[in-house]
Amino acid sequence: MKKAGIFLLFVNCLILSGCYSTPEVKPRMARFDSSEVNSEAFNFKLSVGSDSSNQIPLAEIEKTDKGSSLRLSAAMTLGNGFEIKYSNSGEDKIGIKYQLFGAPLEQKAAGNVSLATSLSYIRSERDDYNPSSSLSVNPAFSQWWELEQQALDVALISGYRFNERLLMYGGLFYQDGDVEGEIRSALSTEVSPQRCTESDICQIEYFGGDGKGYGANLGLEYEFTSWFVVAAEVVYHHAKWFDRTNSETAANLNLEFRF
């Protein structure tokens, strides 16, 4: 008990001194889902753009923050207003969208009011290994953590087409999921955290819980040519993970290629 107490005290000192890499979730914020879908099957879209993340660390002493990343996506229509889409920006997201009413995308009817809904599954895995060999403490400290985060995303999307080139869209979304993971710590850099088991010099801490998020977005989509489209979007995202909440607002840009 005495050695375990010393170990925990040592770890707490590392946390407070900033030498500790804490687990964190990074729900992505960009949407880039318009309300118009091609009515025919096998229409393809490939896109690249920026994305933002609402970062919430496990340790309360660590501040919540906003990050950025590159976003890649691919979509294909299934016919009759259905579209499937996969995107990755540090998390995997796959979903299906259905246009409830309004003219389909290929008509590009000025004054068209459209409405669509989507359901997506989101999954991400993150890990970090941080040997703190520069500490003036003997022995040195090693730490490694990993987590898996998953969620369901439901959205309602509406849009208005000003003309054949310009579409304004916006929506509301809700997310519900969970996270689980572990932290392995050792009072020696010679002990591999991946192989570390419970002992006087090795400790394993498990964590997990539910998470939720919701928000709204507003975007403009401009078609330069029949195959090249640029979209700009503003998103508000509120999330709760690890019993901590954080709200962020971000703007992102997307370049889309249609086939």
PDB file of C-alpha atoms in Angstrom:
ATOM      1  CA  MET A   1       0.000   0.000   0.000  1.00  0.00           C
ATOM      2  CA  LYS A   2       2.827   2.361   0.793  1.00  0.00           C
ATOM      3  CA  LYS A   3       4.488   1.855  -2.625  1.00  0.00           C
ATOM      4  CA  ALA A   4       1.150   2.197  -4.421  1.00  0.00           C
ATOM      5  CA  GLY A   5       0.487   5.434  -2.542  1.00  0.00           C
ATOM      6  CA  ILE A   6       3.883   6.794  -3.540  1.00  0.00           C
ATOM      7  CA  PHE A   7       3.176   5.792  -7.151  1.00  0.00           C
ATOM      8  CA  LEU A   8      -0.170   7.622  -7.224  1.00  0.00           C
ATOM      9  CA  LEU A   9       1.364  10.690  -5.578  1.00  0.00           C
ATOM     10  CA  PHE A  10       4.103  10.692  -8.205  1.00  0.00           C
ATOM     11  CA  VAL A  11       1.571  10.454 -11.043  1.00  0.00           C
ATOM     12  CA  ASN A  12      -0.487  13.309  -9.556  1.00  0.00           C
ATOM     13  CA  CYS A  13       2.607  15.488  -9.408  1.00  0.00           C
ATOM     14  CA  LEU A  14       3.265  14.765 -13.082  1.00  0.00           C
ATOM     15  CA  ILE A  15      -0.275  15.747 -13.960  1.00  0.00           C
ATOM     16  CA  LEU A  16      -0.072  19.024 -12.080  1.00  0.00           C
ATOM     17  CA  SER A  17       3.344  19.854 -13.533  1.00  0.00           C
ATOM     18  CA  GLY A  18       2.091  19.502 -17.098  1.00  0.00           C
ATOM     19  CA  CYS A  19       4.183  16.417 -17.965  1.00  0.00           C
ATOM     20  CA  TYR A  20       1.071  14.293 -18.321  1.00  0.00           C
ATOM     21  CA  SER A  21      -0.626  13.569 -21.648  1.00  0.00           C
ATOM     22  CA  THR A  22      -4.300  13.246 -20.852  1.00  0.00           C
ATOM     23  CA  PRO A  23      -6.817  11.303 -22.963  1.00  0.00           C
ATOM     24  CA  GLU A  24      -9.244  13.514 -24.886  1.00  0.00           C
ATOM     25  CA  VAL A  25     -12.090  13.204 -27.356  1.00  0.00           C
ATOM     26  CA  LYS A  26     -12.205  15.326 -30.506  1.00  0.00           C
ATOM     27  CA  PRO A  27     -15.700  15.289 -32.048  1.00  0.00           C
ATOM     28  CA  ARG A  28     -15.510  16.752 -35.556  1.00  0.00           C
ATOM     29  CA  MET A  29     -17.782  19.663 -36.384  1.00  0.00           C
ATOM     30  CA  ALA A  30     -17.943  20.103 -40.188  1.00  0.00           C
ATOM     31  CA  ARG A  31     -21.141  18.860 -41.876  1.00  0.00           C
ATOM     32  CA  PHE A  32     -21.161  19.735 -45.611  1.00  0.00           C
ATOM     33  CA  ASP A  33     -24.433  17.899 -46.242  1.00  0.00           C
ATOM     34  CA  SER A  34     -26.811  19.843 -48.473  1.00  0.00           C
ATOM     35  CA  SER A  35     -30.545  19.145 -48.781  1.00  0.00           C
ATOM     36  CA  GLU A  36     -30.629  18.314 -52.520  1.00  0.00           C
ATOM     37  CA  VAL A  37     -29.810  14.791 -53.770  1.00  0.00           C
ATOM     38  CA  ASN A  38     -29.623  13.418 -57.316  1.00  0.00           C
ATOM     39  CA  SER A  39     -32.679  11.281 -58.026  1.00  0.00           C
ATOM     40  CA  GLU A  40     -30.719   8.770 -60.137  1.00  0.00           C
ATOM     41  CA  ALA A  41     -28.253   6.189 -58.837  1.00  0.00           C
ATOM     42  CA  PHE A  42     -24.463   6.182 -59.233  1.00  0.00           C
ATOM     43  CA  ASN A  43     -23.749   9.889 -59.092  1.00  0.00           C
ATOM     44  CA  PHE A  44     -20.431  10.330 -57.290  1.00  0.00           C
ATOM     45  CA  LYS A  45     -18.894  13.140 -55.222  1.00  0.00           C
ATOM     46  CA  LEU A  46     -15.336  13.414 -53.911  1.00  0.00           C
ATOM     47  CA  SER A  47     -14.351  16.294 -51.660  1.00  0.00           C
ATOM     48  CA  VAL A  48     -11.512  17.726 -49.623  1.00  0.00           C
ATOM     49  CA  GLY A  49     -11.709  20.526 -47.091  1.00  0.00           C
ATOM     50  CA  SER A  50     -11.044  21.775 -43.599  1.00  0.00           C
ATOM     51  CA  ASP A  51     -12.655  20.505 -40.416  1.00  0.00           C
ATOM     52  CA  SER A  52     -12.743  21.658 -36.805  1.00  0.00           C
ATOM     53  CA  SER A  53     -12.934  19.631 -33.602  1.00  0.00           C
ATOM     54  CA  ASN A  54     -14.467  20.272 -30.192  1.00  0.00           C
ATOM     55  CA  GLN A  55     -11.712  18.940 -27.926  1.00  0.00           C
ATOM     56  CA  ILE A  56     -12.609  17.794 -24.407  1.00  0.00           C
ATOM     57  CA  PRO A  57      -9.841  16.255 -22.219  1.00  0.00           C
ATOM     58  CA  LEU A  58     -10.474  13.705 -19.488  1.00  0.00           C
ATOM     59  CA  ALA A  59      -8.435  15.610 -16.874  1.00  0.00           C
ATOM     60  CA  GLU A  60     -10.340  18.606 -15.534  1.00  0.00           C
ATOM     61  CA  ILE A  61      -7.124  20.590 -15.112  1.00  0.00           C
ATOM     62  CA  GLU A  62      -6.722  20.500 -18.897  1.00  0.00           C
ATOM     63  CA  LYS A  63      -8.641  23.179 -20.804  1.00  0.00           C
ATOM     64  CA  THR A  64     -11.164  22.401 -23.510  1.00  0.00           C
ATOM     65  CA  ASP A  65     -10.106  23.656 -26.905  1.00  0.00           C
ATOM     66  CA  LYS A  66     -10.796  23.765 -30.642  1.00  0.00           C
ATOM     67  CA  GLY A  67      -8.631  21.980 -33.189  1.00  0.00           C
ATOM     68  CA  SER A  68      -8.441  21.700 -36.966  1.00  0.00           C
ATOM     69  CA  SER A  69      -7.752  18.944 -39.475  1.00  0.00           C
ATOM     70  CA  LEU A  70      -8.065  17.927 -43.120  1.00  0.00           C
ATOM     71  CA  ARG A  71     -11.335  16.318 -44.174  1.00  0.00           C
ATOM     72  CA  LEU A  72     -11.796  13.831 -47.042  1.00  0.00           C
ATOM     73  CA  SER A  73     -15.128  12.397 -48.149  1.00  0.00           C
ATOM     74  CA  ALA A  74     -16.811  10.333 -50.850  1.00  0.00           C
ATOM     75  CA  ALA A  75     -20.518  10.001 -51.620  1.00  0.00           C
ATOM     76  CA  MET A  76     -22.682   7.982 -54.014  1.00  0.00           C
ATOM     77  CA  THR A  77     -26.401   8.231 -54.794  1.00  0.00           C
ATOM     78  CA  LEU A  78     -28.533   5.094 -54.623  1.00  0.00           C
ATOM     79  CA  GLY A  79     -31.530   6.455 -56.522  1.00  0.00           C
ATOM     80  CA  ASN A  80     -34.935   7.763 -55.406  1.00  0.00           C
ATOM     81  CA  GLY A  81     -33.372  10.481 -53.258  1.00  0.00           C
ATOM     82  CA  PHE A  82     -30.985   8.268 -51.234  1.00  0.00           C
ATOM     83  CA  GLU A  83     -27.259   8.926 -50.856  1.00  0.00           C
ATOM     84  CA  ILE A  84     -24.524   7.170 -48.856  1.00  0.00           C
ATOM     85  CA  LYS A  85     -21.431   9.015 -47.704  1.00  0.00           C
ATOM     86  CA  TYR A  86     -18.105   8.272 -46.003  1.00  0.00           C
ATOM     87  CA  SER A  87     -15.837  10.921 -44.528  1.00  0.00           C
ATOM     88  CA  ASN A  88     -12.633  10.958 -42.503  1.00  0.00           C
ATOM     89  CA  SER A  89     -10.996  13.814 -40.629  1.00  0.00           C
ATOM     90  CA  GLY A  90      -9.491  11.909 -37.727  1.00  0.00           C
ATOM     91  CA  GLU A  91     -12.693   9.984 -37.157  1.00  0.00           C
ATOM     92  CA  ASP A  92     -14.595   7.675 -39.495  1.00  0.00           C
ATOM     93  CA  LYS A  93     -18.149   8.676 -40.369  1.00  0.00           C
ATOM     94  CA  ILE A  94     -20.487   6.707 -42.617  1.00  0.00           C
ATOM     95  CA  GLY A  95     -24.097   7.652 -43.175  1.00  0.00           C
ATOM     96  CA  ILE A  96     -27.152   7.636 -45.372  1.00  0.00           C
ATOM     97  CA  LYS A  97     -29.195  10.675 -46.443  1.00  0.00           C
ATOM     98  CA  TYR A  98     -32.713  10.860 -47.892  1.00  0.00           C
ATOM     99  CA  GLN A  99     -34.344  13.880 -49.548  1.00  0.00           C
ATOM    100  CA  LEU A 100     -37.882  14.143 -48.185  1.00  0.00           C
ATOM    101  CA  PHE A 101     -39.203  16.754 -50.606  1.00  0.00           C
ATOM    102  CA  GLY A 102     -38.161  19.417 -53.088  1.00  0.00           C
ATOM    103  CA  ALA A 103     -36.690  19.214 -56.588  1.00  0.00           C
ATOM    104  CA  PRO A 104     -33.670  16.887 -56.949  1.00  0.00           C
ATOM    105  CA  LEU A 105     -30.166  18.204 -57.453  1.00  0.00           C
ATOM    106  CA  GLU A 106     -29.989  17.643 -61.209  1.00  0.00           C
ATOM    107  CA  GLN A 107     -32.907  20.041 -61.834  1.00  0.00           C
ATOM    108  CA  LYS A 108     -31.215  22.992 -60.082  1.00  0.00           C
ATOM    109  CA  ALA A 109     -34.574  24.753 -59.944  1.00  0.00           C
ATOM    110  CA  ALA A 110     -34.383  28.388 -58.824  1.00  0.00           C
ATOM    111  CA  GLY A 111     -36.585  29.018 -55.775  1.00  0.00           C
ATOM    112  CA  ASN A 112     -36.583  25.338 -54.810  1.00  0.00           C
ATOM    113  CA  VAL A 113     -37.179  24.604 -51.114  1.00  0.00           C
ATOM    114  CA  SER A 114     -35.870  21.194 -50.058  1.00  0.00           C
ATOM    115  CA  LEU A 115     -35.709  19.054 -46.947  1.00  0.00           C
ATOM    116  CA  ALA A 116     -33.563  16.007 -46.169  1.00  0.00           C
ATOM    117  CA  THR A 117     -32.662  13.834 -43.199  1.00  0.00           C
ATOM    118  CA  SER A 118     -29.556  11.781 -42.434  1.00  0.00           C
ATOM    119  CA  LEU A 119     -28.386   9.051 -40.071  1.00  0.00           C
ATOM    120  CA  SER A 120     -24.655   8.400 -39.538  1.00  0.00           C
ATOM    121  CA  TYR A 121     -22.351   6.216 -37.464  1.00  0.00           C
ATOM    122  CA  ILE A 122     -19.149   7.794 -36.128  1.00  0.00           C
ATOM    123  CA  ARG A 123     -16.114   5.953 -34.770  1.00  0.00           C
ATOM    124  CA  SER A 124     -12.595   7.003 -33.806  1.00  0.00           C
ATOM    125  CA  GLU A 125      -9.586   5.516 -32.025  1.00  0.00           C
ATOM    126  CA  ARG A 126      -6.855   7.603 -30.427  1.00  0.00           C
ATOM    127  CA  ASP A 127      -3.708   6.793 -28.461  1.00  0.00           C
ATOM    128  CA  ASP A 128      -0.581   8.473 -27.156  1.00  0.00           C
ATOM    129  CA  TYR A 129       2.732   7.318 -25.679  1.00  0.00           C
ATOM    130  CA  ASN A 130       4.689   9.868 -23.675  1.00  0.00           C
ATOM    131  CA  PRO A 131       7.916   8.756 -21.916  1.00  0.00           C
ATOM    132  CA  SER A 132       8.944  11.560 -19.556  1.00  0.00           C
ATOM    133  CA  SER A 133      12.678  10.888 -19.495  1.00  0.00           C
ATOM    134  CA  SER A 134      13.573  14.569 -19.009  1.00  0.00           C
ATOM    135  CA  LEU A 135      12.136  14.710 -15.504  1.00  0.00           C
ATOM    136  CA  SER A 136      14.482  15.317 -12.583  1.00  0.00           C
ATOM    137  CA  VAL A 137      12.920  12.335 -10.847  1.00  0.00           C
ATOM    138  CA  ASN A 138      14.423   8.885 -10.490  1.00  0.00           C
ATOM    139  CA  PRO A 139      13.163   6.536 -11.821  1.00  0.00           C
ATOM    140  CA  ALA A 140      11.753   8.096 -14.982  1.00  0.00           C
ATOM    141  CA  PHE A 141       8.087   7.886 -15.861  1.00  0.00           C
ATOM    142  CA  SER A 142       6.369   6.242 -18.852  1.00  0.00           C
ATOM    143  CA  GLN A 143       2.757   6.551 -19.857  1.00  0.00           C
ATOM    144  CA  TRP A 144       0.534   5.296 -22.651  1.00  0.00           C
ATOM    145  CA  TRP A 145      -3.187   5.634 -23.228  1.00  0.00           C
ATOM    146  CA  GLU A 146      -5.756   4.630 -25.806  1.00  0.00           C
ATOM    147  CA  LEU A 147      -9.474   5.204 -26.297  1.00  0.00           C
ATOM    148  CA  GLU A 148     -12.320   4.293 -28.625  1.00  0.00           C
ATOM    149  CA  GLN A 149     -15.149   6.724 -29.241  1.00  0.00           C
ATOM    150  CA  GLN A 150     -18.368   6.033 -31.145  1.00  0.00           C
ATOM    151  CA  ALA A 151     -21.654   7.832 -31.707  1.00  0.00           C
ATOM    152  CA  LEU A 152     -24.818   8.005 -33.787  1.00  0.00           C
ATOM    153  CA  ASP A 153     -25.597  11.256 -35.586  1.00  0.00           C
ATOM    154  CA  VAL A 154     -29.110  12.290 -36.667  1.00  0.00           C
ATOM    155  CA  ALA A 155     -29.695  15.447 -38.718  1.00  0.00           C
ATOM    156  CA  LEU A 156     -32.499  17.418 -40.353  1.00  0.00           C
ATOM    157  CA  ILE A 157     -31.356  19.547 -43.312  1.00  0.00           C
ATOM    158  CA  SER A 158     -33.228  22.227 -45.222  1.00  0.00           C
ATOM    159  CA  GLY A 159     -32.227  24.328 -48.198  1.00  0.00           C
ATOM    160  CA  TYR A 160     -33.173  27.110 -50.594  1.00  0.00           C
ATOM    161  CA  ARG A 161     -31.804  27.464 -54.129  1.00  0.00           C
ATOM    162  CA  PHE A 162     -31.297  31.059 -55.289  1.00  0.00           C
ATOM    163  CA  ASN A 163     -30.361  30.029 -58.842  1.00  0.00           C
ATOM    164  CA  GLU A 164     -28.816  27.128 -60.729  1.00  0.00           C
ATOM    165  CA  ARG A 165     -25.406  27.824 -59.190  1.00  0.00           C
ATOM    166  CA  LEU A 166     -26.091  28.965 -55.611  1.00  0.00           C
ATOM    167  CA  LEU A 167     -27.691  26.856 -52.872  1.00  0.00           C
ATOM    168  CA  MET A 168     -28.080  27.849 -49.227  1.00  0.00           C
ATOM    169  CA  TYR A 169     -28.562  25.023 -46.726  1.00  0.00           C
ATOM    170  CA  GLY A 170     -28.677  24.583 -42.975  1.00  0.00           C
ATOM    171  CA  GLY A 171     -29.676  22.070 -40.367  1.00  0.00           C
ATOM    172  CA  LEU A 172     -29.926  20.772 -36.845  1.00  0.00           C
ATOM    173  CA  PHE A 173     -28.127  17.672 -35.586  1.00  0.00           C
ATOM    174  CA  TYR A 174     -27.953  15.493 -32.483  1.00  0.00           C
ATOM    175  CA  GLN A 175     -25.277  12.978 -31.448  1.00  0.00           C
ATOM    176  CA  ASP A 176     -25.346  10.214 -28.838  1.00  0.00           C
ATOM    177  CA  GLY A 177     -22.463   7.847 -28.090  1.00  0.00           C
ATOM    178  CA  ASP A 178     -19.900   6.502 -25.647  1.00  0.00           C
ATOM    179  CA  VAL A 179     -16.175   6.338 -25.020  1.00  0.00           C
ATOM    180  CA  GLU A 180     -13.959   3.800 -23.275  1.00  0.00           C
ATOM    181  CA  GLY A 181     -10.228   3.452 -22.793  1.00  0.00           C
ATOM    182  CA  GLU A 182      -7.303   2.854 -20.474  1.00  0.00           C
ATOM    183  CA  ILE A 183      -4.167   4.544 -19.164  1.00  0.00           C
ATOM    184  CA  ARG A 184      -1.032   2.492 -18.434  1.00  0.00           C
ATOM    185  CA  SER A 185       1.687   4.071 -16.306  1.00  0.00           C
ATOM    186  CA  ALA A 186       5.085   2.794 -15.175  1.00  0.00           C
ATOM    187  CA  LEU A 187       7.794   4.211 -12.903  1.00  0.00           C
ATOM    188  CA  SER A 188      10.449   3.249 -15.442  1.00  0.00           C
ATOM    189  CA  THR A 189      11.073   3.922 -19.133  1.00  0.00           C
ATOM    190  CA  GLU A 190      12.413   0.360 -19.424  1.00  0.00           C
ATOM    191  CA  VAL A 191       8.952  -1.069 -18.716  1.00  0.00           C
ATOM    192  CA  SER A 192       6.790  -1.149 -21.835  1.00  0.00           C
ATOM    193  CA  PRO A 193       3.408   0.394 -20.945  1.00  0.00           C
ATOM    194  CA  GLN A 194       1.774  -1.865 -23.539  1.00  0.00           C
ATOM    195  CA  ARG A 195       2.967  -4.884 -21.542  1.00  0.00           C
ATOM    196  CA  CYS A 196       2.530  -3.300 -18.152  1.00  0.00           C
ATOM    197  CA  THR A 197       0.360  -5.223 -15.653  1.00  0.00           C
ATOM    198  CA  GLU A 198      -0.818  -4.244 -12.190  1.00  0.00           C
ATOM    199  CA  SER A 199       2.174  -4.123  -9.825  1.00  0.00           C
ATOM    200  CA  ASP A 200       4.118  -1.775  -7.562  1.00  0.00           C
ATOM    201  CA  ILE A 201       5.711  -0.072 -10.578  1.00  0.00           C
ATOM    202  CA  CYS A 202       2.871  -0.432 -13.081  1.00  0.00           C
ATOM    203  CA  GLN A 203      -0.693   0.821 -12.871  1.00  0.00           C
ATOM    204  CA  ILE A 204      -3.672   0.503 -15.247  1.00  0.00           C
ATOM    205  CA  GLU A 205      -6.614   2.897 -15.027  1.00  0.00           C
ATOM    206  CA  TYR A 206      -9.789   2.290 -17.031  1.00  0.00           C
ATOM    207  CA  PHE A 207     -12.202   5.049 -17.981  1.00  0.00           C
ATOM    208  CA  GLY A 208     -15.400   5.396 -19.985  1.00  0.00           C
ATOM    209  CA  GLY A 209     -18.846   6.905 -20.157  1.00  0.00           C
ATOM    210  CA  ASP A 210     -21.573   8.305 -22.341  1.00  0.00           C
ATOM    211  CA  GLY A 211     -21.280  11.365 -24.541  1.00  0.00           C
ATOM    212  CA  LYS A 212     -23.694  13.647 -26.325  1.00  0.00           C
ATOM    213  CA  GLY A 213     -23.601  16.552 -28.749  1.00  0.00           C
ATOM    214  CA  TYR A 214     -25.911  18.808 -30.681  1.00  0.00           C
ATOM    215  CA  GLY A 215     -25.717  21.875 -32.850  1.00  0.00           C
ATOM    216  CA  ALA A 216     -26.663  23.752 -35.984  1.00  0.00           C
ATOM    217  CA  ASN A 217     -24.980  24.696 -39.236  1.00  0.00           C
ATOM    218  CA  LEU A 218     -25.480  27.128 -42.116  1.00  0.00           C
ATOM    219  CA  GLY A 219     -23.710  26.880 -45.452  1.00  0.00           C
ATOM    220  CA  LEU A 220     -23.504  28.221 -49.003  1.00  0.00           C
ATOM    221  CA  GLU A 221     -22.718  25.983 -51.957  1.00  0.00           C
ATOM    222  CA  TYR A 222     -21.616  27.539 -55.268  1.00  0.00           C
ATOM    223  CA  GLU A 223     -21.261  25.541 -58.487  1.00  0.00           C
ATOM    224  CA  PHE A 224     -18.463  26.932 -60.657  1.00  0.00           C
ATOM    225  CA  THR A 225     -18.879  24.160 -63.230  1.00  0.00           C
ATOM    226  CA  SER A 226     -21.021  21.021 -63.441  1.00  0.00           C
ATOM    227  CA  TRP A 227     -18.171  19.059 -61.831  1.00  0.00           C
ATOM    228  CA  PHE A 228     -16.610  21.562 -59.383  1.00  0.00           C
ATOM    229  CA  VAL A 229     -18.425  23.026 -56.345  1.00  0.00           C
ATOM    230  CA  VAL A 230     -17.137  25.168 -53.448  1.00  0.00           C
ATOM    231  CA  ALA A 231     -18.952  25.285 -50.101  1.00  0.00           C
ATOM    232  CA  ALA A 232     -18.417  27.464 -47.026  1.00  0.00           C
ATOM    233  CA  GLU A 233     -20.055  26.602 -43.716  1.00  0.00           C
ATOM    234  CA  VAL A 234     -20.444  27.913 -40.178  1.00  0.00           C
ATOM    235  CA  VAL A 235     -21.172  25.379 -37.418  1.00  0.00           C
ATOM    236  CA  TYR A 236     -22.115  25.637 -33.749  1.00  0.00           C
ATOM    237  CA  HIS A 237     -21.316  22.485 -31.752  1.00  0.00           C
ATOM    238  CA  HIS A 238     -22.102  21.748 -28.085  1.00  0.00           C
ATOM    239  CA  ALA A 239     -20.730  18.518 -26.610  1.00  0.00           C
ATOM    240  CA  LYS A 240     -20.629  16.700 -23.277  1.00  0.00           C
ATOM    241  CA  TRP A 241     -18.006  14.001 -22.674  1.00  0.00           C
ATOM    242  CA  PHE A 242     -16.357  12.857 -19.418  1.00  0.00           C
ATOM    243  CA  ASP A 243     -19.094  14.864 -17.620  1.00  0.00           C
ATOM    244  CA  ARG A 244     -17.549  18.023 -19.089  1.00  0.00           C
ATOM    245  CA  THR A 245     -19.286  20.340 -21.540  1.00  0.00           C
ATOM    246  CA  ASN A 246     -17.872  22.658 -24.176  1.00  0.00           C
ATOM    247  CA  SER A 247     -19.324  24.747 -27.004  1.00  0.00           C
ATOM    248  CA  GLU A 248     -17.431  25.837 -30.112  1.00  0.00           C
ATOM    249  CA  THR A 249     -18.239  27.743 -33.297  1.00  0.00           C
ATOM    250  CA  ALA A 250     -16.162  27.304 -36.439  1.00  0.00           C
ATOM    251  CA  ALA A 251     -16.081  28.093 -40.153  1.00  0.00           C
ATOM    252  CA  ASN A 252     -14.863  25.560 -42.733  1.00  0.00           C
ATOM    253  CA  LEU A 253     -14.322  25.350 -46.488  1.00  0.00           C
ATOM    254  CA  ASN A 254     -14.936  22.392 -48.809  1.00  0.00           C
ATOM    255  CA  LEU A 255     -13.984  21.658 -52.433  1.00  0.00           C
ATOM    256  CA  GLU A 256     -16.216  19.096 -54.143  1.00  0.00           C
ATOM    257  CA  PHE A 257     -15.763  17.209 -57.418  1.00  0.00           C
ATOM    258  CA  ARG A 258     -18.827  15.626 -59.030  1.00  0.00           C
ATOM    259  CA  PHE A 259     -18.921  12.755 -61.510  1.00  0.00           C
TER     260      PHE A 259
END
